[in-house]
Short mmCIF file of C-alpha atoms and ligand atoms in Angstrom, two decimals:
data_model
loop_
_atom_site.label_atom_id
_atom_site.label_comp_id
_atom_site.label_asym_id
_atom_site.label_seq_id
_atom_site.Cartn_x
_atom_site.Cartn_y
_atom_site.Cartn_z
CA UNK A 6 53.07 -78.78 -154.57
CA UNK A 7 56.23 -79.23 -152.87
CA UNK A 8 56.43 -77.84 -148.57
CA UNK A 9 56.29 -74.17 -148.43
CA UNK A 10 58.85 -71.68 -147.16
CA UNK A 11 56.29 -68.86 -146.77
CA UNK A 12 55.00 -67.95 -143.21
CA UNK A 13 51.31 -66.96 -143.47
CA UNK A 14 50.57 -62.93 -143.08
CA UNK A 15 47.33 -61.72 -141.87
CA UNK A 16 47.35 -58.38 -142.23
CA UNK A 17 44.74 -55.16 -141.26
CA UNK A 18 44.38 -52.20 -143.26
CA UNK A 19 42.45 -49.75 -141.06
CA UNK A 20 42.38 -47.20 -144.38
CA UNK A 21 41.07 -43.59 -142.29
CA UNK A 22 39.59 -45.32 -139.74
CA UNK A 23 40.27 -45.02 -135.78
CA UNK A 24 41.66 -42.34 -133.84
CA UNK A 25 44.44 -42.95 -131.55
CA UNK A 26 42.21 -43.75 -128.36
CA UNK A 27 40.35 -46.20 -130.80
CA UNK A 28 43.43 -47.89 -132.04
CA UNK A 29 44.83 -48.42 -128.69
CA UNK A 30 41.48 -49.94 -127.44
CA UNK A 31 41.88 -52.56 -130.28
CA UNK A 32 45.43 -53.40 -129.22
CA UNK A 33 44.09 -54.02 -125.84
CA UNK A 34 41.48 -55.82 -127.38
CA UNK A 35 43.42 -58.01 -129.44
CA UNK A 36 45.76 -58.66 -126.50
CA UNK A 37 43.21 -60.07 -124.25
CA UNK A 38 41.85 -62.69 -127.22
CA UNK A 39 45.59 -63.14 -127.22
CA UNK A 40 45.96 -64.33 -124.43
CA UNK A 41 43.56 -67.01 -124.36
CA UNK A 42 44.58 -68.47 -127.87
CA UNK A 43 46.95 -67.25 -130.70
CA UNK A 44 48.18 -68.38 -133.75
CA UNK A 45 51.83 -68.09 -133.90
CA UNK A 46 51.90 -69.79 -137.08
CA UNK A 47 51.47 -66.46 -138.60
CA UNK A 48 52.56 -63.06 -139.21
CA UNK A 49 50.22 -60.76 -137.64
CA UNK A 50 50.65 -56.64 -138.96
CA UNK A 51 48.27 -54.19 -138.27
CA UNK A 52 48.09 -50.90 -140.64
CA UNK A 53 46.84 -48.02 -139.11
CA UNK A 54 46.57 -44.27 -140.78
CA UNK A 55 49.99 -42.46 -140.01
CA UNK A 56 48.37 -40.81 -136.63
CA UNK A 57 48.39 -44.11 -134.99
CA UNK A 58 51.65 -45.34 -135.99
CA UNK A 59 52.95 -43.96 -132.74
CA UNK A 60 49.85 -44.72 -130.67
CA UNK A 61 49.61 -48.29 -131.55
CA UNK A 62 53.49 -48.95 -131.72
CA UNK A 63 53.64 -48.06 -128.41
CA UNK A 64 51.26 -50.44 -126.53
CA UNK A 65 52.06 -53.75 -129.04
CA UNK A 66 54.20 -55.41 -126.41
CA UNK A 67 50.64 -56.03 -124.94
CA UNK A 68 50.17 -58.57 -127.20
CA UNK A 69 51.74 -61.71 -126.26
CA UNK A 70 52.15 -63.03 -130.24
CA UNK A 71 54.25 -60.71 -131.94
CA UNK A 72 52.06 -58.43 -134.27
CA UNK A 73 54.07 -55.72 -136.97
CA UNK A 74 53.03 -52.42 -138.03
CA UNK A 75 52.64 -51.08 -141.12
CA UNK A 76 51.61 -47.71 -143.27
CA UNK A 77 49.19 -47.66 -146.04
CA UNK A 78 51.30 -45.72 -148.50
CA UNK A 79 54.23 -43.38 -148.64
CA UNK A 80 56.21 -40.79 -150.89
CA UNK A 81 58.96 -42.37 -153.23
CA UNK A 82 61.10 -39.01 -152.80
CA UNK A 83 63.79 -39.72 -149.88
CA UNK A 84 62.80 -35.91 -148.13
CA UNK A 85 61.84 -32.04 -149.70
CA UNK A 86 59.40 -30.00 -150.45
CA UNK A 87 56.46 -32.65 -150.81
CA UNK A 88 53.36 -31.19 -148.35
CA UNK A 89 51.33 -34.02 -146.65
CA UNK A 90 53.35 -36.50 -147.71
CA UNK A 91 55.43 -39.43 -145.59
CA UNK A 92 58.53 -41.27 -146.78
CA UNK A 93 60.30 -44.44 -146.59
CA UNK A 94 62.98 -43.66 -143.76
CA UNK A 95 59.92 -41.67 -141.55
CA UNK A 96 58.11 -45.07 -141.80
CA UNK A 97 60.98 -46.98 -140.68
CA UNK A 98 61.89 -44.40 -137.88
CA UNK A 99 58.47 -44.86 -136.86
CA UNK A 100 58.64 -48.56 -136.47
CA UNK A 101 57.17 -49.33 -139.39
CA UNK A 102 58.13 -52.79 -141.03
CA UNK A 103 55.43 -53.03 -144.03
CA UNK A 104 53.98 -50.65 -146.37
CA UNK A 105 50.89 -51.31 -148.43
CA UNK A 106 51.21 -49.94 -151.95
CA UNK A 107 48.93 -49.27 -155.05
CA UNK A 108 46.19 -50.22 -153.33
CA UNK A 109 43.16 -49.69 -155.51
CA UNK A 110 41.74 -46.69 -153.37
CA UNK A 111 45.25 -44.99 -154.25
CA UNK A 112 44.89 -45.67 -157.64
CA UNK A 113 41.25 -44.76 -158.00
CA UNK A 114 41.33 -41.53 -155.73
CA UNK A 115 44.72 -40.25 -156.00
CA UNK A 116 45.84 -41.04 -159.47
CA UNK A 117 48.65 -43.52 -158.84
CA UNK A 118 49.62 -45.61 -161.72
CA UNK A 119 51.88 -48.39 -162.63
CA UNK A 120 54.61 -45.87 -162.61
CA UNK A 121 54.09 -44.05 -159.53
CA UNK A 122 53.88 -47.50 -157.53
CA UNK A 123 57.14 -48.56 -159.23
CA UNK A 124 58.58 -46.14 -157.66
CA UNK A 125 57.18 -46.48 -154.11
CA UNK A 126 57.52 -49.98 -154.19
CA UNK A 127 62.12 -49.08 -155.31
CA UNK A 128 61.98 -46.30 -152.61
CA UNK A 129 60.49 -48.66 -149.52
CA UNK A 130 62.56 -51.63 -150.75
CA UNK A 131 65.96 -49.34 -150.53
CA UNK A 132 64.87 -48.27 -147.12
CA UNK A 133 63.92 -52.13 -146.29
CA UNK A 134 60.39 -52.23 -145.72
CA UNK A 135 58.50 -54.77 -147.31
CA UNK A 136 55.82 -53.64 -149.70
CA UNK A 137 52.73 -55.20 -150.35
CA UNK A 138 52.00 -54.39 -153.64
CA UNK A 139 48.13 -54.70 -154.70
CA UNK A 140 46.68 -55.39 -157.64
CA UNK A 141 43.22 -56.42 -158.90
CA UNK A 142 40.96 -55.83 -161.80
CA UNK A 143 37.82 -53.68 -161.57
CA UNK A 144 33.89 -54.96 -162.37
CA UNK A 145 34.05 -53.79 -165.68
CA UNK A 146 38.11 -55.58 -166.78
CA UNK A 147 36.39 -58.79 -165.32
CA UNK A 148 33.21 -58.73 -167.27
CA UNK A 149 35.50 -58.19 -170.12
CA UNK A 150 37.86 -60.55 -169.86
CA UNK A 151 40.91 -58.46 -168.80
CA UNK A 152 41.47 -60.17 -165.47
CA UNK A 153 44.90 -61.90 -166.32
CA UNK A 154 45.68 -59.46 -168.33
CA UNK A 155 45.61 -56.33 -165.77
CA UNK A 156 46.90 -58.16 -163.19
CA UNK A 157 49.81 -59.50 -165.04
CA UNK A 158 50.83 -55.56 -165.99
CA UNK A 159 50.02 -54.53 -162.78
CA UNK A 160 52.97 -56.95 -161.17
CA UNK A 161 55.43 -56.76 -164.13
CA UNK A 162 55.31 -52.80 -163.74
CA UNK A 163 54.82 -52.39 -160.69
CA UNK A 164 58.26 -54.15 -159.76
CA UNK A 165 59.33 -53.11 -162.64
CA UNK A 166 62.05 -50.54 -160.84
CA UNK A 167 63.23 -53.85 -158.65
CA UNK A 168 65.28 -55.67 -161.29
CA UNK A 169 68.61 -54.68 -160.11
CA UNK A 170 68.42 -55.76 -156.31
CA UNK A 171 65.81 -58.60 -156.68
CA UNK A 172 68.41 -61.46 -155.05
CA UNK A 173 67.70 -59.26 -151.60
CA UNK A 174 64.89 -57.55 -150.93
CA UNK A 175 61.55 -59.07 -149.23
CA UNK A 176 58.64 -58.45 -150.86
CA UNK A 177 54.58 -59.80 -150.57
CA UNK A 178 51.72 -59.16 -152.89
CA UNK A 179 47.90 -59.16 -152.36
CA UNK A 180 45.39 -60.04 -155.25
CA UNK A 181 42.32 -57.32 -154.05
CA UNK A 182 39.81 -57.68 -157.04
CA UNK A 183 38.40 -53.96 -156.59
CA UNK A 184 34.61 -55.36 -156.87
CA UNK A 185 35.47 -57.31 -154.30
CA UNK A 186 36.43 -54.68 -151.63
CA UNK A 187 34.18 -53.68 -148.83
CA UNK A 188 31.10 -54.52 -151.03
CA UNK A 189 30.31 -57.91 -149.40
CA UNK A 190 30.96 -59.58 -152.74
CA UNK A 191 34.19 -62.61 -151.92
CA UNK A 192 36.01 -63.62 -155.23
CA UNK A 193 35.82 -67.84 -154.68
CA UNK A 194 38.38 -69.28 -153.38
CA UNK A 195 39.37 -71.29 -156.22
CA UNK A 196 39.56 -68.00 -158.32
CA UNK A 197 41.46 -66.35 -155.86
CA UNK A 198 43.81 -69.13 -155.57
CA UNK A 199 43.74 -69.05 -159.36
CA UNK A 200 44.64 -65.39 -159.74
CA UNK A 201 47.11 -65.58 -156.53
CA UNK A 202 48.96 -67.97 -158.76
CA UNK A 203 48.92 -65.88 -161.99
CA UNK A 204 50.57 -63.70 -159.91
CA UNK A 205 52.86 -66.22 -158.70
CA UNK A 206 54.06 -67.05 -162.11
CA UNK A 207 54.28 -63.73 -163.35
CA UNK A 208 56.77 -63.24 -160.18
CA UNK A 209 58.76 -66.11 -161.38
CA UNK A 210 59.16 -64.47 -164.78
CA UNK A 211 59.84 -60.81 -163.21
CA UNK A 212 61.89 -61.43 -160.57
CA UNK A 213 62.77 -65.74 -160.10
CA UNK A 214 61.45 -68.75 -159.50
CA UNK A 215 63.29 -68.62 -156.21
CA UNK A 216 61.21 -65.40 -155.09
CA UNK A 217 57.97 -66.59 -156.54
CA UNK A 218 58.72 -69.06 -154.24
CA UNK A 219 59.65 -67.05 -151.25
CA UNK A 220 57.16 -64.66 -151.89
CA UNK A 221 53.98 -64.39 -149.85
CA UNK A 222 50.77 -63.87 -151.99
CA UNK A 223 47.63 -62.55 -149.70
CA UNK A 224 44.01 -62.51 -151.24
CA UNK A 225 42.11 -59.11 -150.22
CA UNK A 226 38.18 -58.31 -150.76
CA UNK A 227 35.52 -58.84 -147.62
CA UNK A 228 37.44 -61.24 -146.20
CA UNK A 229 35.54 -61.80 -142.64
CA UNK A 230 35.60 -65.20 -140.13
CA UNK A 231 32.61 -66.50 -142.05
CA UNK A 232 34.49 -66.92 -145.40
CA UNK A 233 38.67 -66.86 -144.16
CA UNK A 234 38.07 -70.88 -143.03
CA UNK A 235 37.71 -72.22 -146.64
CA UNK A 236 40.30 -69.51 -148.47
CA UNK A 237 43.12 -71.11 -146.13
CA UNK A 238 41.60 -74.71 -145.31
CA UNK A 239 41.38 -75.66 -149.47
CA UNK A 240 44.05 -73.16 -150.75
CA UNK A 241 46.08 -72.10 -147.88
CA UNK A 242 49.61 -73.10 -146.62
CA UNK A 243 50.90 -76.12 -148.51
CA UNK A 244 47.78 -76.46 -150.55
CA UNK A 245 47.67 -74.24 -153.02
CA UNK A 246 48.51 -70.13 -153.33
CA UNK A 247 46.79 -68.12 -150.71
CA UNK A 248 49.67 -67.23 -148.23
CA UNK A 249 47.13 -64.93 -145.65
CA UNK A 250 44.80 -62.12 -146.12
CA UNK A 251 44.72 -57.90 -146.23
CA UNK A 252 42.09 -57.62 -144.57
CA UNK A 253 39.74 -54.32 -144.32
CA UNK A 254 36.24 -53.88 -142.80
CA UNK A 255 37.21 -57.12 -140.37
CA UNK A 256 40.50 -55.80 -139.28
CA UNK A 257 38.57 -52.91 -137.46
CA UNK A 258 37.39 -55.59 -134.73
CA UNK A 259 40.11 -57.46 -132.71
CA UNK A 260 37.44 -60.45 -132.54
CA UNK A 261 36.86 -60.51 -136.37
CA UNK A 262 40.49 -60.03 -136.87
CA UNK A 263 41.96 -62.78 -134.44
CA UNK A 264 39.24 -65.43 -135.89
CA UNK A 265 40.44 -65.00 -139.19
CA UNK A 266 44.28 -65.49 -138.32
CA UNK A 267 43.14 -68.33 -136.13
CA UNK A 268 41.42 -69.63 -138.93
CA UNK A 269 44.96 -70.43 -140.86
CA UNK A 270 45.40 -73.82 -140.19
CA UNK A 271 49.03 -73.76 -138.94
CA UNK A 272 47.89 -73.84 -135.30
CA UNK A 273 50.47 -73.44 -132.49
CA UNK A 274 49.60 -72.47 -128.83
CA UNK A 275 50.81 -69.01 -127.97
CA UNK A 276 53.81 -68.66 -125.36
CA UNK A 277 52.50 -66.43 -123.20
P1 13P B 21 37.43 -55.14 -147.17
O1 13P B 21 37.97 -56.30 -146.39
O2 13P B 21 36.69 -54.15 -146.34
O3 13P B 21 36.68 -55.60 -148.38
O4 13P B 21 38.71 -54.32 -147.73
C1 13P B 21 39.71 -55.00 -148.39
C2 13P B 21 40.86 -54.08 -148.58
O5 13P B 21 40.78 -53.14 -149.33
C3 13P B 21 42.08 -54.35 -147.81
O6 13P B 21 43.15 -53.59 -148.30
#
């Protein structure tokens, strides 16, 4: 495999978890592991629920390696009459730079399809955020053989809407294998890697081999210290298609959640 251009993203998705005292307690936690070792190698984001965007924006200067923020999901409508729900521009006003979409939790609980995430995934695109679009078969499409084939639909429709602009927009994916998430149950490595490259390819037939290229591809499902060392060290950066992790249960704790990024082996010392 020829030298990446991808920069490794570690990212936390804090789903409803942590009130605004909580989530600036983590910032201040993850500032002081900071400061005695950081791995500015990679792309750091934290995704709080919407009442911490503000909270947690505000105090991420504390951290001496650059972290992003990010939302969980949004509204594809630009503004109107749409109760509870968040869209593209708010995020961005907010300071928002990522927004996780079609994660399985949406599509289990909420109802969103292949359709609805199209859509989301146009809207924050347009308002240049960079979705990270999930996908991942459940227990039951892996016992019967669907794997490749859900997760193949689930990219090809779910950028389906993106064909016009592809040249410009940024985009990342994350392979979350919904038996995999917060069950304690890792996909291997070498599947993940195997599946993060399905998705790969499929990218290069959606979109281009260019952006398949550029494109970062994150592996998701109780991903914790223990297990991140061997996802990056055999299939990581350079080695095969595992460009970082979304992270749940272990992005909750800034010491969980700064060994795994440390764990990508791109180390650099931090400037603080
Ligand atoms: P866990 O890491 O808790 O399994 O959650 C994964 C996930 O859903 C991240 O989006």
């Amino acid at each position: 495999m020829t030298a990446s251009p991808r920069t490794p993203l570690i990212a936390g998705n804090w789903k409803m978890m942590k009130t605004r005292p909580q989530a600036q307690r983590f910032v201040a936690d993850l500032a002081a592991l900071c400061k005695q070792g950081c791995n500015t190698a990679v792309e750091w984001l934290i995704c709080p629920p919407f009442t911490s965007l503000d909270a947690v924006s505000s105090v991420l200067s504390q951290v001496p390696c650059p972290v992003k923020l990010g939302a969980q999901t949004m509204e594809s409508q630009p503004e109107g009459a749409y109760t509870g729900e968040i869209s593209a521009a708010m995020l961005v006003d907010a300071n928002v730079s990522y927004v996780i979409l079609g994660h399985s939790e949406r599509r289990q609980y909420y109802g969103e399809t292949n359709a609805t995430v199209a859509a989301k995934v146009q809207a924050a695109v347009a308002a240049g955020l960079t979705p990270i679009l999930c996908v991942g078969e459940t227990l039951e499409q892996r016992e019967g053989g669907m794997t490749d084939a859900v997760v193949i639909e689930q990219v090809t429709e779910g950028l389906a809407l993106l064909q016009n602009n592809k040249a410009s927009m940024t985009l990342a994916l994350a392979y979350e294998p919904v038996w995999a998430i917060g069950t304690g149950k890792t996909c291997g490595a070498a599947e993940a890697n195997r599946v993060c490259g399905l998705i790969r390819s499929t990218l290069a037939d959606v979109l281009s081999p260019q952006a398949a290229q550029a494109t970062r591809v994150l592996y998701g499902g109780s991903v914790k210290p223990t297990n991140s060392g061997e996802l990056f060290a055999t299939y990581g950066l350079n080695k095969g298609d595992i460009d970082g992790a979304l992270i749940g249960g272990a992005s909750l704790v800034a010491s969980d959640f700064h060994a795994i990024g440390m764990s990508v082996q791109v180390p650099a010392a931090c400037a603080v």
